[in-house]
PDB file of C-alpha atoms in Angstrom:
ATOM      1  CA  UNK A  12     113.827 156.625-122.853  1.00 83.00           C
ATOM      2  CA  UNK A  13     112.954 159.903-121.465  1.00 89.00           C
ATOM      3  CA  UNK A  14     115.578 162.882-121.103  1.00 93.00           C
ATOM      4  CA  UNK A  15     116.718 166.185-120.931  1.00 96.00           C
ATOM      5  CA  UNK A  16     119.360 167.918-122.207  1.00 96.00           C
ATOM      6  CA  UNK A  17     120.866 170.932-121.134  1.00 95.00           C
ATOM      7  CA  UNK A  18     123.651 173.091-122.177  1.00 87.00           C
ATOM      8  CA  UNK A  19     127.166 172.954-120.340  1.00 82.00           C
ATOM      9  CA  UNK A  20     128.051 174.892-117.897  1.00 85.00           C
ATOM     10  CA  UNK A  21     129.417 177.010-116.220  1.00 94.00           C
ATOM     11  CA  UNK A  22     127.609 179.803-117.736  1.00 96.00           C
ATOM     12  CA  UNK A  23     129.573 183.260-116.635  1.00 97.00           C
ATOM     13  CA  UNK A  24     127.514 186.740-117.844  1.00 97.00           C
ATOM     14  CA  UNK A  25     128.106 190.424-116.208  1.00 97.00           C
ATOM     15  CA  UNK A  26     125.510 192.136-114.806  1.00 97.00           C
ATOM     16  CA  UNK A  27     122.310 192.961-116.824  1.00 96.00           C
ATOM     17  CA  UNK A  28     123.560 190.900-119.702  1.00 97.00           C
ATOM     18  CA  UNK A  29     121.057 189.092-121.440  1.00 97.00           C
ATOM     19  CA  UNK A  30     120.854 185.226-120.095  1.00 97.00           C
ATOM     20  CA  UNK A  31     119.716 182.062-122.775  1.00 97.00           C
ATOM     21  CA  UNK A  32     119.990 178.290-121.223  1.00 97.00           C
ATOM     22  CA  UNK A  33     119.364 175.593-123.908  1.00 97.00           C
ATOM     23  CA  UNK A  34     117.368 172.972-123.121  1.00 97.00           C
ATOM     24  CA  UNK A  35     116.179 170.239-125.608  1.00 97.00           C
ATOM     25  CA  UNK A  36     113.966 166.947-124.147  1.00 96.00           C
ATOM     26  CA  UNK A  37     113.267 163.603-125.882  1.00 95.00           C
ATOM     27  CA  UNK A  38     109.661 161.736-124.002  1.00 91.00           C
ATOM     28  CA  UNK A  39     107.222 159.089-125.545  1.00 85.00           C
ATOM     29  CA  UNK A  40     104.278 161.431-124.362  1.00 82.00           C
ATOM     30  CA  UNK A  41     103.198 164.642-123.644  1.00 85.00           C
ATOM     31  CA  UNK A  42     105.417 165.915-120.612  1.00 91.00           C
ATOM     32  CA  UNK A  43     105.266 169.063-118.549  1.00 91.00           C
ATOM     33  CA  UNK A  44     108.300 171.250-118.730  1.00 94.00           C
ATOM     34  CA  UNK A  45     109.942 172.813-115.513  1.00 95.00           C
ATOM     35  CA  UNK A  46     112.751 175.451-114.744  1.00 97.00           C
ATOM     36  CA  UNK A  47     114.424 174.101-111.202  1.00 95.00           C
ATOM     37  CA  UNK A  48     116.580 176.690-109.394  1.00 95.00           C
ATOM     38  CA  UNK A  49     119.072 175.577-107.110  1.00 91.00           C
ATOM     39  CA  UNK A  50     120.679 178.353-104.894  1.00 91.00           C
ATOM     40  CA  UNK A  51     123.801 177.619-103.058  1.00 85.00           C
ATOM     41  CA  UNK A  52     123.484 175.654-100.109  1.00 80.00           C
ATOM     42  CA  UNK A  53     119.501 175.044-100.822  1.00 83.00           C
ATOM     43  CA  UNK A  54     117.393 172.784-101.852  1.00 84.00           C
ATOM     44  CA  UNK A  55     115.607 173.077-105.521  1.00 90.00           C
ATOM     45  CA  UNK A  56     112.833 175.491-105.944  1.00 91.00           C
ATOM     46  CA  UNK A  57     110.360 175.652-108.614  1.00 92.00           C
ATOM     47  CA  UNK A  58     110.894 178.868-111.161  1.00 96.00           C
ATOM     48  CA  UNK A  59     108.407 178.006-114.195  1.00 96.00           C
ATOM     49  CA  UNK A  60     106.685 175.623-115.338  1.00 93.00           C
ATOM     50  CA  UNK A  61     104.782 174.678-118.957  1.00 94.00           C
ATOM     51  CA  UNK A  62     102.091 172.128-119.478  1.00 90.00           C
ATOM     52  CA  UNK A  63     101.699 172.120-123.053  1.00 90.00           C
ATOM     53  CA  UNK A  64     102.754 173.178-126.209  1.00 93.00           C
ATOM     54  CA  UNK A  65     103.364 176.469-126.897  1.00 95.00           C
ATOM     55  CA  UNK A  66     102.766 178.409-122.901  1.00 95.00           C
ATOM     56  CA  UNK A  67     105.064 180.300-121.891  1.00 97.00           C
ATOM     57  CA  UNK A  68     105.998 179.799-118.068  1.00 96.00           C
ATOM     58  CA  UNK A  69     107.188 183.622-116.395  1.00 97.00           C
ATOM     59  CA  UNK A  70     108.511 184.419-112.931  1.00 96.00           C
ATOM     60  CA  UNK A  71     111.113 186.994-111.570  1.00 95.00           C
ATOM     61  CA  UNK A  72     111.663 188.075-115.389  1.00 97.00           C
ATOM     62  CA  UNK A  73     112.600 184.814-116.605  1.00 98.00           C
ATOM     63  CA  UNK A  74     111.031 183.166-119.353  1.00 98.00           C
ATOM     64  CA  UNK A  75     110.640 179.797-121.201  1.00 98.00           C
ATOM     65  CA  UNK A  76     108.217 178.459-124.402  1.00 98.00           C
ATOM     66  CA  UNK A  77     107.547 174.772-124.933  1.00 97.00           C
ATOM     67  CA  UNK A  78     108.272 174.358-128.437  1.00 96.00           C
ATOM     68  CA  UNK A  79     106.999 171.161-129.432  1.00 94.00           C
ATOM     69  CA  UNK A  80     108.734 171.329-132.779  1.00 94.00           C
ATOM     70  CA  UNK A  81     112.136 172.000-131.589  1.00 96.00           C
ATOM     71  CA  UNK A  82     111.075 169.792-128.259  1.00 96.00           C
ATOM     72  CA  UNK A  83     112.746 172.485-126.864  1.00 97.00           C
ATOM     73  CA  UNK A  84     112.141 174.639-123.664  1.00 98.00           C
ATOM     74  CA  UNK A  85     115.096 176.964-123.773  1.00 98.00           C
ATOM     75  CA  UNK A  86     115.264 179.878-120.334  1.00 98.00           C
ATOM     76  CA  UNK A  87     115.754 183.214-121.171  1.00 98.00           C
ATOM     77  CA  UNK A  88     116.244 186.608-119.350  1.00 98.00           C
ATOM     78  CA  UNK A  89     116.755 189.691-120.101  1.00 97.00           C
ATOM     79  CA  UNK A  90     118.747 191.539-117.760  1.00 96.00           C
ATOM     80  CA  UNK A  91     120.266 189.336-115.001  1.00 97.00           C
ATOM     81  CA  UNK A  92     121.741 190.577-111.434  1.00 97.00           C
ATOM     82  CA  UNK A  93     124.489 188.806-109.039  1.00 97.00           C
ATOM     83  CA  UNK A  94     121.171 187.405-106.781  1.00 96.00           C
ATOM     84  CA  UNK A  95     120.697 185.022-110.050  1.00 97.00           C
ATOM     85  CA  UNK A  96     123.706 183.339-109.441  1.00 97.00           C
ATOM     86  CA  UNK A  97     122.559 179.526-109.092  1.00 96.00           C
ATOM     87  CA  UNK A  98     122.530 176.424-110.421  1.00 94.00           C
ATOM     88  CA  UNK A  99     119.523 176.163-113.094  1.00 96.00           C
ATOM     89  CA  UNK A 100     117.570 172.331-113.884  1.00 95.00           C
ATOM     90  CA  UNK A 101     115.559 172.160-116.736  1.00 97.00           C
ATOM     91  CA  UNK A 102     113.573 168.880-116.081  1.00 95.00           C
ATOM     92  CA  UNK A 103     110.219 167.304-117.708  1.00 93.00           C
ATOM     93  CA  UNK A 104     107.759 164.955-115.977  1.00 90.00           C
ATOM     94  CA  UNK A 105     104.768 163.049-117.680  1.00 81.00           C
ATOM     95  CA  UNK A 106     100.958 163.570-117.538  1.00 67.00           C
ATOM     96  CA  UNK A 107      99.369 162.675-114.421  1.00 66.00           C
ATOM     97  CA  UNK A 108     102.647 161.770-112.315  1.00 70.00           C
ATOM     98  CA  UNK A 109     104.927 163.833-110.510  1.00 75.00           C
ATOM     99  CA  UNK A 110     108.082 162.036-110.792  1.00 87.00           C
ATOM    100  CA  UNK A 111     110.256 164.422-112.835  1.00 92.00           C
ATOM    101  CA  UNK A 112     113.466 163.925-115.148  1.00 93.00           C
ATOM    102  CA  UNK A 113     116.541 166.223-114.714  1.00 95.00           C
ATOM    103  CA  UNK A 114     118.653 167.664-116.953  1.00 95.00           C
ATOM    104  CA  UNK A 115     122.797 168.175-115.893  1.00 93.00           C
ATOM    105  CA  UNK A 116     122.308 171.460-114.607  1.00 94.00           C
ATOM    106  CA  UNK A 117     124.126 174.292-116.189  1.00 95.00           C
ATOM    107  CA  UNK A 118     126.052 176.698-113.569  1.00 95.00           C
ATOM    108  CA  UNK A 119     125.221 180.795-114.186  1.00 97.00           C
ATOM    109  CA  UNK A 120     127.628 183.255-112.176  1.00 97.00           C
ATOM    110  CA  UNK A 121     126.528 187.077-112.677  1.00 97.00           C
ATOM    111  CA  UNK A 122     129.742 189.140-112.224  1.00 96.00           C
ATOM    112  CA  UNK A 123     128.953 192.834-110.704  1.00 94.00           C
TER     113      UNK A 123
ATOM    114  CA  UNK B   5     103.166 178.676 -98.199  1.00 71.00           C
ATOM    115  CA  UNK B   6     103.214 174.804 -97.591  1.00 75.00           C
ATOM    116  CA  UNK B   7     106.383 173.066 -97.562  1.00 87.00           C
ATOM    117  CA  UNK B   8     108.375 169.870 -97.453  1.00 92.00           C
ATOM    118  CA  UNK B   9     110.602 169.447 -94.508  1.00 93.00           C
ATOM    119  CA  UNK B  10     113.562 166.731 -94.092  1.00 95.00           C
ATOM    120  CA  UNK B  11     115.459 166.005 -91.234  1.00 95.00           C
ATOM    121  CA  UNK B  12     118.574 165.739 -90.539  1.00 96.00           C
ATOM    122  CA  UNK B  13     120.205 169.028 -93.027  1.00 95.00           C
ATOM    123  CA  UNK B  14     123.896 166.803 -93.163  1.00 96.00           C
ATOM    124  CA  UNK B  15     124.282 163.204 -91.502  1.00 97.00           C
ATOM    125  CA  UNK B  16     127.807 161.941 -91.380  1.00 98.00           C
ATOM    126  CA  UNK B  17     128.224 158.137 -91.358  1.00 97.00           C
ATOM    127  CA  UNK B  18     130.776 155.514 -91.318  1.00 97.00           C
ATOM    128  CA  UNK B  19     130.482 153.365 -94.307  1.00 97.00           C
ATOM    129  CA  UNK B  20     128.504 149.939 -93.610  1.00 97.00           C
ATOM    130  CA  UNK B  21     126.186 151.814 -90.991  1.00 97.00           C
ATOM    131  CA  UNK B  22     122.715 151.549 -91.669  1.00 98.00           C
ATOM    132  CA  UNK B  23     120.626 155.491 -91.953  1.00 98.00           C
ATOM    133  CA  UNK B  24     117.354 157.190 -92.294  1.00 97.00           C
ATOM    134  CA  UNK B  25     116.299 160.173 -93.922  1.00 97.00           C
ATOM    135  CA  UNK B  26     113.313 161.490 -92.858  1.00 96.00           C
ATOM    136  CA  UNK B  27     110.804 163.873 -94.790  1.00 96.00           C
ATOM    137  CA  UNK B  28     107.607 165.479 -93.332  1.00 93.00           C
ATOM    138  CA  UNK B  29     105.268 165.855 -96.843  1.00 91.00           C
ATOM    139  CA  UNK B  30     102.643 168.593 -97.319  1.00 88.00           C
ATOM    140  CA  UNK B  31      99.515 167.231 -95.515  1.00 83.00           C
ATOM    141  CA  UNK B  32      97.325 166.644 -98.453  1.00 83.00           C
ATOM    142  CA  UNK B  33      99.662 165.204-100.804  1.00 85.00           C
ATOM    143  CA  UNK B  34      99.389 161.520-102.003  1.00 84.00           C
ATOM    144  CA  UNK B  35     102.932 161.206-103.809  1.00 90.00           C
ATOM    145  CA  UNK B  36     106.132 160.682-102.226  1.00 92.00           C
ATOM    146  CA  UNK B  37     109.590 160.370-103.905  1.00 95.00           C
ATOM    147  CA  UNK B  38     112.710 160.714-103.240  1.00 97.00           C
ATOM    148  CA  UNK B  39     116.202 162.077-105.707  1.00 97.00           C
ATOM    149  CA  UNK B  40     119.454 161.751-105.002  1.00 96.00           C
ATOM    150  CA  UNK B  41     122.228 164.150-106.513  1.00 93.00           C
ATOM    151  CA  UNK B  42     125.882 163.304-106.090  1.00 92.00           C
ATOM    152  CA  UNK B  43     127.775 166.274-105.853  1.00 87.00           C
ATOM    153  CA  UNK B  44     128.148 168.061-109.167  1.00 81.00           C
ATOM    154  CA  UNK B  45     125.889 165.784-110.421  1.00 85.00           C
ATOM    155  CA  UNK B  46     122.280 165.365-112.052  1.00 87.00           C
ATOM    156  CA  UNK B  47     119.392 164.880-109.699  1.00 93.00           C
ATOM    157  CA  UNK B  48     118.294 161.388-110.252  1.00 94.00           C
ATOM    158  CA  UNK B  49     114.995 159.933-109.369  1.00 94.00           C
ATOM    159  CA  UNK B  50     115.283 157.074-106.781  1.00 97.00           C
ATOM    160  CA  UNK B  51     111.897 156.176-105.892  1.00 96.00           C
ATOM    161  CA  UNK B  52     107.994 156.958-105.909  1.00 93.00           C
ATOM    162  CA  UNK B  53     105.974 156.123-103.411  1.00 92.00           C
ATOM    163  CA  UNK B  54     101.683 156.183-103.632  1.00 89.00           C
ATOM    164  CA  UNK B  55      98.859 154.437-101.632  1.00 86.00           C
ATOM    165  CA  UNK B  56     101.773 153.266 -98.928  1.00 87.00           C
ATOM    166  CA  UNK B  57     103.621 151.387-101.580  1.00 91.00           C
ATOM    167  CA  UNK B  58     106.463 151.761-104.318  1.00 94.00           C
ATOM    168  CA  UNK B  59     104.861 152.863-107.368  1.00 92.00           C
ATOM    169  CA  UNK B  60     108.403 152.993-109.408  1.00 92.00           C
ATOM    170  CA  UNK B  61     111.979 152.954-108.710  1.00 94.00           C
ATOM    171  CA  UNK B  62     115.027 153.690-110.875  1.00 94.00           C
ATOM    172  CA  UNK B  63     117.929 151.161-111.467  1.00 93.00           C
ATOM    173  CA  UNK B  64     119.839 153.198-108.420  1.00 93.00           C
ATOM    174  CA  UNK B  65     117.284 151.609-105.683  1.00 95.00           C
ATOM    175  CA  UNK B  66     118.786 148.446-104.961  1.00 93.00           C
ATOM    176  CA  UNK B  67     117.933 146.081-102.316  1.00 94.00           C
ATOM    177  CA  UNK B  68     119.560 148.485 -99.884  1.00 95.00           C
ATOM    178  CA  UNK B  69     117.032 150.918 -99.928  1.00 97.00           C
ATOM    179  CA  UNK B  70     113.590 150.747 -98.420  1.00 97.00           C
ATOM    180  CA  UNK B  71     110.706 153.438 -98.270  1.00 96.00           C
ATOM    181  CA  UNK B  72     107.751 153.220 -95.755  1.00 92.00           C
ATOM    182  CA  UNK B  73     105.657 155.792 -94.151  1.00 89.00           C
ATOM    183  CA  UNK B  74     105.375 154.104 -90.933  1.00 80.00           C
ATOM    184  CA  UNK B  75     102.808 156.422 -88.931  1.00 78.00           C
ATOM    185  CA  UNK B  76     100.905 157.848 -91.939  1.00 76.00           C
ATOM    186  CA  UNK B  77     103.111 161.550 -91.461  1.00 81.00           C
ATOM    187  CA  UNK B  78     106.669 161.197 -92.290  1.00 90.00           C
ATOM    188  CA  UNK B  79     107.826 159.396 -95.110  1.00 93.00           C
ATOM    189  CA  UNK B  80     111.496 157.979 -94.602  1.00 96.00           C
ATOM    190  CA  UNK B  81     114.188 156.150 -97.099  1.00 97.00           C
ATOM    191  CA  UNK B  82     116.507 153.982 -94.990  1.00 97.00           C
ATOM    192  CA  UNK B  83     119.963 152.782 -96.395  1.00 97.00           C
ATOM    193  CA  UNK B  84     121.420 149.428 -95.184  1.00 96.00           C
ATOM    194  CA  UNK B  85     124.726 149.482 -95.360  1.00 95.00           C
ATOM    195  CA  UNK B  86     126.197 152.512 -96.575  1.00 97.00           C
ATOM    196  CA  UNK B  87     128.922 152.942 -99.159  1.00 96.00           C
ATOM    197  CA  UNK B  88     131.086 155.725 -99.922  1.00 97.00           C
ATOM    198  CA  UNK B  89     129.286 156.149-103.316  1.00 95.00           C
ATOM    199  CA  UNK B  90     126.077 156.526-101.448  1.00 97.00           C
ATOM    200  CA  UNK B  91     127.761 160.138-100.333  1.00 97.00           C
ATOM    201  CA  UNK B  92     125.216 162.583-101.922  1.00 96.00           C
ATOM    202  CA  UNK B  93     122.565 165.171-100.972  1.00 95.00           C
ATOM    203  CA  UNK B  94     118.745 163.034-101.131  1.00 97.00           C
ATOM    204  CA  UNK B  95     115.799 164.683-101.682  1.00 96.00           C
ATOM    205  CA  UNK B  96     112.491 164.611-100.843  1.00 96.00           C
ATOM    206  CA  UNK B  97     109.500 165.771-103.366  1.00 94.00           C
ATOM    207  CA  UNK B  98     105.845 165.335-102.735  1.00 91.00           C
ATOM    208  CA  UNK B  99     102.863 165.926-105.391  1.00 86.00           C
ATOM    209  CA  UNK B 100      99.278 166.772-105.453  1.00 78.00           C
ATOM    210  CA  UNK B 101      98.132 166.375-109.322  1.00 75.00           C
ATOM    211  CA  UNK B 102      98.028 168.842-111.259  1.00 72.00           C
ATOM    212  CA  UNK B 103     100.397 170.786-108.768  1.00 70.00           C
ATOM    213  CA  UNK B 104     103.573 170.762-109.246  1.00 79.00           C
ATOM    214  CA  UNK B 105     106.320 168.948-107.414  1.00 85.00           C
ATOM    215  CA  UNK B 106     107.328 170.396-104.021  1.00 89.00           C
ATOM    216  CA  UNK B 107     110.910 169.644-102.436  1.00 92.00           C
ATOM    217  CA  UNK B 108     112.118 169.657 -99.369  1.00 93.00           C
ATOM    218  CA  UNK B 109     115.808 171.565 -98.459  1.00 92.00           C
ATOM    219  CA  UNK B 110     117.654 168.305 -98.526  1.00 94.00           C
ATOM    220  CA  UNK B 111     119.766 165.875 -96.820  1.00 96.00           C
ATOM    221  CA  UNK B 112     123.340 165.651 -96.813  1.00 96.00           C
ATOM    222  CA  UNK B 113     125.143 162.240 -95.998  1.00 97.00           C
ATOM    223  CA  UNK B 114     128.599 162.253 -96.158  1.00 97.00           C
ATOM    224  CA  UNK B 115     129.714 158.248 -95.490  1.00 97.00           C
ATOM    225  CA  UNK B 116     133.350 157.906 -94.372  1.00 97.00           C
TER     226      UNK B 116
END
């Protein structure tokens, strides 16, 4: 069936390090690819989002590429701050439906 | 910006009690769901809701669950009979194709 996979957590960087979250999926179709953010105490927000191969979702300097070869959609940034602190959900939902497929959630803490 | 409101923020319930969550959707939306994530957990997809009827539901929504959206405004997910394992934070989404999902802040139940 459909999944996605993300890399374990707790992911623990210093301030403006650079920030990679692996994320692999497996789906019959052609899904959409999503970056969840989950600050403490909140509910899950939408951070980027890809609709097919090869875009690159952007916002508040992070950044992920649907690679259909890899069926990867791996979240990079470049220089992260203490405010990123959060739990991050890579998650994919197929065309035409908005009923979406988590991965485990990986954990970043941004030390000062 | 539009958004997806659920009521109450934390419910605390004995176990065997019956409870509704309640979720006001963005107006123009046509899919409902709601995802349930155990603490520490995955978010998992309980149910989808379209045309004022269950359109899918995972292997989690049991005969304890029911959906309606009873005066055509808020869309609600009652529980039965509660059991401890049902302690987790629900969520609601709704969807307007090609939009993305929107969710609401969440619901805590604690059962005791």
């Amino acid at each position: 069936g459909d999944s996605v996979t993300q890399m374990e957590g707790p992911v623990t960087l210093s301030e403006e390090a650079f920030l990679t979250i692996n994320c692999t999926y497996t789906a019959t179709g052609y899904p959409s690819l999503f970056w969840y953010v989950q600050y403490p105490g909140e509910g899950l927000q939408l951070l980027l989002k890809a609709t097919k191969a090869d875009d690159k979702g952007s916002n508040k300097g992070f950044e992920a590429t649907y690679r259909k070869e890899t069926t990867s959609f791996h979240l990079e940034k470049g220089s992260v701050q203490v405010s990123d602190s959060a739990v991050y959900f890579c998650a994919l939902s197929l065309i035409n439906t908005g009923k979406l497929i988590f991965g485990q959630g990986t954990t970043l803490q941004v030390k000062p | 910006e539009p958004e997806v409101t659920q009521t109450p923020s934390h419910q605390v319930t004995q176990m065997g009690q019956e409870v509704i969550l309640r979720c006001v959707p963005i107006s123009n939306h046509l899919y409902f769901y709601w995802y349930r994530q155990i603490l520490g957990q995955k978010v998992e997809f309980l149910v989808s809701f379209y045309n004022n009827e269950i359109s899918e539901k995972s292997e989690i929504f049991d005969d304890q669950f029911s959906v309606e959206r009873p005066d055509g405004s808020n869309f609600t997910l009652k529980i039965r009979s509660t059991k401890l394992e049902d302690s987790a934070m629900y969520f609601c989404a709704t969807f307007l194709f090609p939009t993305e999902a929107f969710f609401g802040q969440g619901t805590r139940l604690t059962v005791v």
